[in-house]
Amino acid sequence: MPGLLAGKRLLVTGVITDASIAFSVAKLAQENGAQVVLTGYGRLSLVERIAKRLPEPAPVIELDVTNPDHLAGLADKVREHVDGLDGVVHSIGFAPQSCLGGGFLDAPWEDVATALQVSTYSYKSLAMAALPLMSAGGAVVGLTFDATKAWPVYDWMGVAKAGLESASRYLALHLGKQGIRSNLVAAGPLRTIAAKSIPGFERFEDAWTERAPLGWSLTDQEPAARACLALLSDWFPATTGEIVHVDGGYHAIGA
Ligand SMILES: NC(=O)c1ccc[n+]([C@@H]2O[C@H](COP(=O)([O-])OP(=O)(O)OC[C@H]3O[C@@H](n4cnc5c(N)ncnc54)[C@H](O)[C@@H]3O)[C@@H](O)[C@H]2O)c1
């Protein structure tokens, strides 16, 4: 099939509903010629059901990014479906409730540690688990929420995202010699399961709706997904450690 990602083999994490950013990435990637393997966390039968809504059936491999056995076995499981990987999409985030919604000063370390392990450290873990299948020209892409500012209600997830942004730069540093790129898309607020778990998320929604220069749809995952595809493609061959904002221009505007 012709298209931006013709012939590319992708591993896409993070599909849980058809509103997941990862679902849009997988759908658009298939429509643009890529072969997609999904990973699912927890409710695998649900992920498998959602995967059937993609243009092409996609296999689903179980992956909890905090489980060392899952990570160690990932490359072999992916190899059952494709003979290598050209791109890996990290679309994973989680923080316990204590870490969100204004709980910054009281969240206990155990909860913060979970947020950082799932949302930050996993970027490196996933890339390393997939590395045996990758070669020069390959790309890792993740999703962030602009971590240059402290946002009301985002709290430790904001710290986790700041860490993710740094981790992406370090991955760019350490995998550059192998010709593998690492870039992030900083998306504006989108109504997904992860977003709904943030108490007070509507504050982001109101701010973006009022102020994004290009306007902003809270239910259209496609702009963020398109940017992921572009970064996975051969059209950013000399770009790594970068963060592309897909937020209607909100980040560029003063309060
Ligand atoms: N929705 C937004 O407003 C928004 C904005 C910017 C960035 N993001 C980021 O986009 C990414 C995708 O989130 P989404 O908004 O599509 O929500 P989502 O709820 O659809 O996806 C989050 C995914 O993380 C997975 N996950 C959680 N813990 C995991 C674990 N231990 N191992 C493996 N997977 C695990 C979930 O199964 C789920 O598929 C996240 O990194 C999120 O922070 C979201």
Short mmCIF file of C-alpha atoms and ligand atoms in Angstrom, two decimals:
data_model
loop_
_atom_site.label_atom_id
_atom_site.label_comp_id
_atom_site.label_asym_id
_atom_site.label_seq_id
_atom_site.Cartn_x
_atom_site.Cartn_y
_atom_site.Cartn_z
CA MET A 1 0.00 0.00 0.00
CA PRO A 2 1.42 3.45 -0.86
CA GLY A 3 1.57 6.16 1.78
CA LEU A 4 3.77 8.06 4.18
CA LEU A 5 4.68 4.89 6.08
CA ALA A 6 4.68 2.43 3.19
CA GLY A 7 6.49 -0.75 4.22
CA LYS A 8 7.12 0.39 7.81
CA ARG A 9 6.60 -2.02 10.68
CA LEU A 10 5.36 -0.33 13.86
CA LEU A 11 4.83 -1.32 17.46
CA VAL A 12 2.06 0.82 18.97
CA THR A 13 1.38 0.80 22.72
CA GLY A 14 -1.46 2.49 24.58
CA VAL A 15 -4.71 1.49 22.88
CA ILE A 16 -7.49 1.05 25.45
CA THR A 17 -10.49 2.66 23.67
CA ASP A 18 -11.06 4.04 20.20
CA ALA A 19 -10.54 7.50 21.74
CA SER A 20 -6.95 6.59 22.69
CA ILE A 21 -4.38 8.70 20.86
CA ALA A 22 -2.67 5.38 20.06
CA PHE A 23 -5.80 4.13 18.28
CA SER A 24 -5.68 7.12 15.92
CA VAL A 25 -1.96 6.54 15.38
CA ALA A 26 -2.54 2.86 14.55
CA LYS A 27 -5.47 3.62 12.24
CA LEU A 28 -3.70 6.39 10.32
CA ALA A 29 -0.51 4.35 10.16
CA GLN A 30 -2.34 1.44 8.55
CA GLU A 31 -4.09 3.81 6.16
CA ASN A 32 -0.65 5.09 5.20
CA GLY A 33 0.88 1.73 4.45
CA ALA A 34 2.32 0.58 7.77
CA GLN A 35 2.04 -2.84 9.35
CA VAL A 36 0.98 -2.41 12.98
CA VAL A 37 1.48 -4.61 16.03
CA LEU A 38 -0.28 -3.43 19.19
CA THR A 39 0.49 -3.97 22.82
CA GLY A 40 -2.24 -4.00 25.43
CA TYR A 41 -2.20 -3.54 29.19
CA GLY A 42 -4.62 -5.13 31.64
CA ARG A 43 -7.90 -5.75 29.88
CA LEU A 44 -6.48 -7.54 26.83
CA SER A 45 -9.84 -8.78 25.55
CA LEU A 46 -11.01 -5.15 25.48
CA VAL A 47 -7.92 -4.07 23.53
CA GLU A 48 -8.45 -6.98 21.12
CA ARG A 49 -12.04 -5.88 20.58
CA ILE A 50 -10.95 -2.29 19.89
CA ALA A 51 -8.20 -3.56 17.57
CA LYS A 52 -10.90 -5.13 15.38
CA ARG A 53 -12.14 -1.61 14.59
CA LEU A 54 -8.88 -0.81 12.81
CA PRO A 55 -8.84 -0.92 9.00
CA GLU A 56 -6.70 -4.11 9.18
CA PRO A 57 -6.71 -6.66 12.00
CA ALA A 58 -3.69 -6.04 14.26
CA PRO A 59 -2.20 -8.57 16.68
CA VAL A 60 -2.14 -7.58 20.36
CA ILE A 61 0.75 -8.50 22.65
CA GLU A 62 0.38 -8.19 26.41
CA LEU A 63 2.71 -5.55 27.88
CA ASP A 64 2.76 -4.05 31.34
CA VAL A 65 5.74 -1.70 31.10
CA THR A 66 6.52 -2.27 34.78
CA ASN A 67 6.79 -6.05 34.32
CA PRO A 68 10.40 -7.13 33.60
CA ASP A 69 9.25 -10.49 32.14
CA HIS A 70 6.94 -8.77 29.68
CA LEU A 71 9.75 -6.42 28.63
CA ALA A 72 12.29 -9.24 28.31
CA GLY A 73 9.93 -11.31 26.14
CA LEU A 74 8.64 -8.46 23.99
CA ALA A 75 11.07 -8.72 21.05
CA ASP A 76 10.39 -12.46 20.60
CA LYS A 77 6.64 -11.92 20.74
CA VAL A 78 6.83 -9.09 18.17
CA ARG A 79 9.00 -11.32 15.93
CA GLU A 80 6.07 -13.76 15.66
CA HIS A 81 4.31 -11.07 13.58
CA VAL A 82 7.01 -8.93 11.91
CA ASP A 83 10.70 -9.51 11.17
CA GLY A 84 11.83 -6.13 12.52
CA LEU A 85 10.59 -2.72 13.66
CA ASP A 86 10.94 0.67 11.99
CA GLY A 87 9.07 2.54 14.69
CA VAL A 88 7.86 2.31 18.28
CA VAL A 89 5.07 4.45 19.72
CA HIS A 90 4.97 5.05 23.47
CA SER A 91 1.46 6.26 24.31
CA ILE A 92 1.40 5.34 27.98
CA GLY A 93 0.70 7.35 31.09
CA PHE A 94 -0.63 6.68 34.56
CA ALA A 95 -0.54 8.33 37.98
CA PRO A 96 -2.41 7.28 41.14
CA GLN A 97 -5.18 9.68 42.15
CA SER A 98 -3.14 11.11 45.04
CA CYS A 99 -0.67 12.51 42.48
CA LEU A 100 -3.29 14.51 40.55
CA GLY A 101 -5.95 17.14 41.08
CA GLY A 102 -4.04 19.38 43.49
CA GLY A 103 -2.45 16.65 45.61
CA PHE A 104 1.12 17.66 44.84
CA LEU A 105 2.13 18.48 48.43
CA ASP A 106 0.67 15.33 49.96
CA ALA A 107 1.22 12.52 47.44
CA PRO A 108 3.34 9.77 49.05
CA TRP A 109 6.54 8.59 47.38
CA GLU A 110 5.13 5.13 46.61
CA ASP A 111 2.44 6.74 44.43
CA VAL A 112 4.86 9.20 42.84
CA ALA A 113 7.22 6.29 42.13
CA THR A 114 4.42 4.47 40.29
CA ALA A 115 3.68 7.56 38.20
CA LEU A 116 7.34 7.93 37.28
CA GLN A 117 7.86 4.25 36.53
CA VAL A 118 4.83 3.97 34.25
CA SER A 119 4.96 7.39 32.61
CA THR A 120 8.68 8.23 32.45
CA TYR A 121 11.05 5.32 32.96
CA SER A 122 8.93 3.13 30.69
CA TYR A 123 9.94 5.25 27.69
CA LYS A 124 13.48 3.95 28.06
CA SER A 125 12.33 0.44 29.04
CA LEU A 126 10.10 0.13 25.98
CA ALA A 127 12.78 1.44 23.62
CA MET A 128 15.35 -0.99 25.01
CA ALA A 129 12.93 -3.92 24.83
CA ALA A 130 12.29 -3.15 21.15
CA LEU A 131 15.90 -2.27 20.27
CA PRO A 132 16.94 -5.79 19.13
CA LEU A 133 14.39 -5.43 16.32
CA MET A 134 15.43 -1.94 15.25
CA SER A 135 18.08 -0.62 12.91
CA ALA A 136 19.33 2.69 11.50
CA GLY A 137 16.49 4.90 10.37
CA GLY A 138 14.21 3.64 13.15
CA ALA A 139 12.22 6.00 15.36
CA VAL A 140 10.74 6.09 18.84
CA VAL A 141 7.88 8.54 19.40
CA GLY A 142 6.10 9.39 22.66
CA LEU A 143 3.33 11.69 23.87
CA THR A 144 3.83 14.50 26.36
CA PHE A 145 1.82 17.37 27.80
CA ASP A 146 3.98 20.52 27.75
CA ALA A 147 6.07 20.14 30.91
CA THR A 148 7.82 23.49 30.79
CA LYS A 149 5.08 24.90 33.05
CA ALA A 150 3.40 23.87 36.30
CA TRP A 151 -0.28 23.28 35.52
CA PRO A 152 -3.03 23.40 38.14
CA VAL A 153 -4.30 19.80 38.75
CA TYR A 154 -1.58 18.03 36.70
CA ASP A 155 0.82 17.86 39.66
CA TRP A 156 3.11 14.79 39.72
CA MET A 157 2.03 13.82 36.21
CA GLY A 158 3.60 17.11 35.14
CA VAL A 159 6.82 16.11 36.87
CA ALA A 160 6.61 12.72 35.16
CA LYS A 161 6.18 14.44 31.79
CA ALA A 162 9.16 16.73 32.47
CA GLY A 163 11.13 13.54 33.12
CA LEU A 164 9.77 11.99 29.94
CA GLU A 165 10.89 15.00 27.93
CA SER A 166 14.36 14.70 29.39
CA ALA A 167 14.39 10.91 28.93
CA SER A 168 13.58 11.40 25.25
CA ARG A 169 16.58 13.70 24.87
CA TYR A 170 18.82 11.14 26.61
CA LEU A 171 17.46 8.37 24.42
CA ALA A 172 18.27 10.57 21.41
CA LEU A 173 21.78 10.94 22.81
CA HIS A 174 22.36 7.26 23.48
CA LEU A 175 20.67 5.77 20.40
CA GLY A 176 21.86 8.40 17.91
CA LYS A 177 24.99 6.42 17.07
CA GLN A 178 22.75 3.57 15.92
CA GLY A 179 20.78 5.95 13.71
CA ILE A 180 17.66 5.71 15.87
CA ARG A 181 15.68 8.88 16.59
CA SER A 182 13.61 9.78 19.66
CA ASN A 183 10.98 12.52 19.51
CA LEU A 184 7.84 13.55 21.37
CA VAL A 185 4.53 15.10 20.41
CA ALA A 186 3.19 17.60 22.98
CA ALA A 187 -0.56 17.31 22.50
CA GLY A 188 -3.23 19.65 23.81
CA PRO A 189 -6.02 18.24 26.00
CA LEU A 190 -7.99 15.33 24.51
CA ARG A 191 -10.89 13.46 26.09
CA THR A 192 -9.44 10.02 26.67
CA ILE A 193 -9.58 7.63 29.63
CA ALA A 194 -6.24 8.98 30.91
CA ALA A 195 -7.54 12.57 30.72
CA LYS A 196 -10.79 11.71 32.48
CA SER A 197 -8.83 10.33 35.42
CA ILE A 198 -7.48 13.83 36.15
CA PRO A 199 -9.81 15.68 38.55
CA GLY A 200 -10.30 19.21 37.22
CA PHE A 201 -9.24 18.32 33.67
CA GLU A 202 -11.99 20.66 32.41
CA ARG A 203 -9.75 23.59 33.38
CA PHE A 204 -7.44 22.61 30.52
CA GLU A 205 -10.38 22.14 28.22
CA ASP A 206 -11.73 25.64 28.92
CA ALA A 207 -8.31 27.29 28.60
CA TRP A 208 -7.56 25.61 25.25
CA THR A 209 -11.00 26.22 23.83
CA GLU A 210 -10.76 29.91 24.69
CA ARG A 211 -7.13 30.62 23.86
CA ALA A 212 -5.55 28.30 21.28
CA PRO A 213 -4.87 30.53 18.27
CA LEU A 214 -5.92 27.85 15.78
CA GLY A 215 -8.80 26.69 17.96
CA TRP A 216 -8.77 23.23 19.52
CA SER A 217 -10.98 20.16 19.32
CA LEU A 218 -11.04 18.12 22.54
CA THR A 219 -12.28 15.06 20.68
CA ASP A 220 -10.11 15.00 17.56
CA GLN A 221 -7.04 12.83 18.12
CA GLU A 222 -6.01 12.98 14.48
CA PRO A 223 -3.77 16.09 14.58
CA ALA A 224 -1.61 14.54 17.32
CA ALA A 225 -1.62 11.19 15.50
CA ARG A 226 -0.58 12.84 12.22
CA ALA A 227 2.42 14.42 13.94
CA CYS A 228 3.40 11.00 15.32
CA LEU A 229 3.23 9.56 11.81
CA ALA A 230 5.38 12.38 10.44
CA LEU A 231 8.02 11.76 13.11
CA LEU A 232 7.95 8.02 12.40
CA SER A 233 8.32 8.64 8.67
CA ASP A 234 11.45 9.30 6.62
CA TRP A 235 10.58 13.00 6.50
CA PHE A 236 12.37 13.91 9.75
CA PRO A 237 15.64 12.06 9.11
CA ALA A 238 17.85 14.54 10.98
CA THR A 239 15.51 15.37 13.88
CA THR A 240 15.93 13.79 17.29
CA GLY A 241 15.45 14.88 20.91
CA GLU A 242 12.72 17.21 19.61
CA ILE A 243 9.24 18.05 20.93
CA VAL A 244 6.61 18.97 18.36
CA HIS A 245 3.65 20.89 19.81
CA VAL A 246 0.26 19.85 18.47
CA ASP A 247 -1.85 22.11 20.63
CA GLY A 248 -3.48 24.64 18.32
CA GLY A 249 -0.58 26.99 19.13
CA TYR A 250 -1.49 27.32 22.83
CA HIS A 251 2.13 26.97 24.03
CA ALA A 252 3.16 30.04 22.04
CA ILE A 253 0.67 32.38 23.68
CA GLY A 254 1.06 34.33 26.95
CA ALA A 255 -1.67 34.12 29.59
N1 LIG B 1 -5.41 13.02 26.57
C1 LIG B 1 -4.66 14.11 26.69
O1 LIG B 1 -5.17 15.22 26.95
C2 LIG B 1 -3.18 14.03 26.51
C3 LIG B 1 -2.47 15.19 26.21
C4 LIG B 1 -1.08 15.12 26.05
C5 LIG B 1 -0.43 13.88 26.19
N2 LIG B 1 -1.17 12.77 26.49
C6 LIG B 1 -0.45 11.49 26.63
O2 LIG B 1 -0.85 10.61 25.61
C7 LIG B 1 -0.54 9.27 26.02
C8 LIG B 1 -1.75 8.39 25.73
O3 LIG B 1 -2.82 8.74 26.57
P1 LIG B 1 -4.31 8.91 26.05
O4 LIG B 1 -4.70 10.31 26.36
O5 LIG B 1 -4.47 8.38 24.68
O6 LIG B 1 -5.14 8.03 27.10
P2 LIG B 1 -5.51 6.47 27.14
O7 LIG B 1 -6.11 6.26 28.48
O8 LIG B 1 -6.33 6.10 25.96
O9 LIG B 1 -4.08 5.76 27.01
C9 LIG B 1 -3.22 5.57 28.11
C10 LIG B 1 -2.69 4.16 27.97
O10 LIG B 1 -1.68 3.88 28.95
C11 LIG B 1 -1.77 2.49 29.18
N3 LIG B 1 -1.06 2.08 30.39
C12 LIG B 1 -1.27 2.51 31.66
N4 LIG B 1 -0.45 1.84 32.50
C13 LIG B 1 0.29 0.99 31.74
C14 LIG B 1 1.30 0.02 32.03
N5 LIG B 1 1.72 -0.23 33.29
N6 LIG B 1 1.85 -0.68 30.99
C15 LIG B 1 1.45 -0.46 29.71
N7 LIG B 1 0.48 0.43 29.39
C16 LIG B 1 -0.09 1.13 30.39
C17 LIG B 1 -3.27 2.25 29.27
O11 LIG B 1 -3.59 0.87 29.11
C18 LIG B 1 -3.77 3.10 28.11
O12 LIG B 1 -3.86 2.34 26.93
C19 LIG B 1 -0.16 9.38 27.50
O13 LIG B 1 1.25 9.42 27.60
C20 LIG B 1 -0.75 10.71 27.90
O14 LIG B 1 -0.13 11.27 29.03
C21 LIG B 1 -2.52 12.81 26.62
#
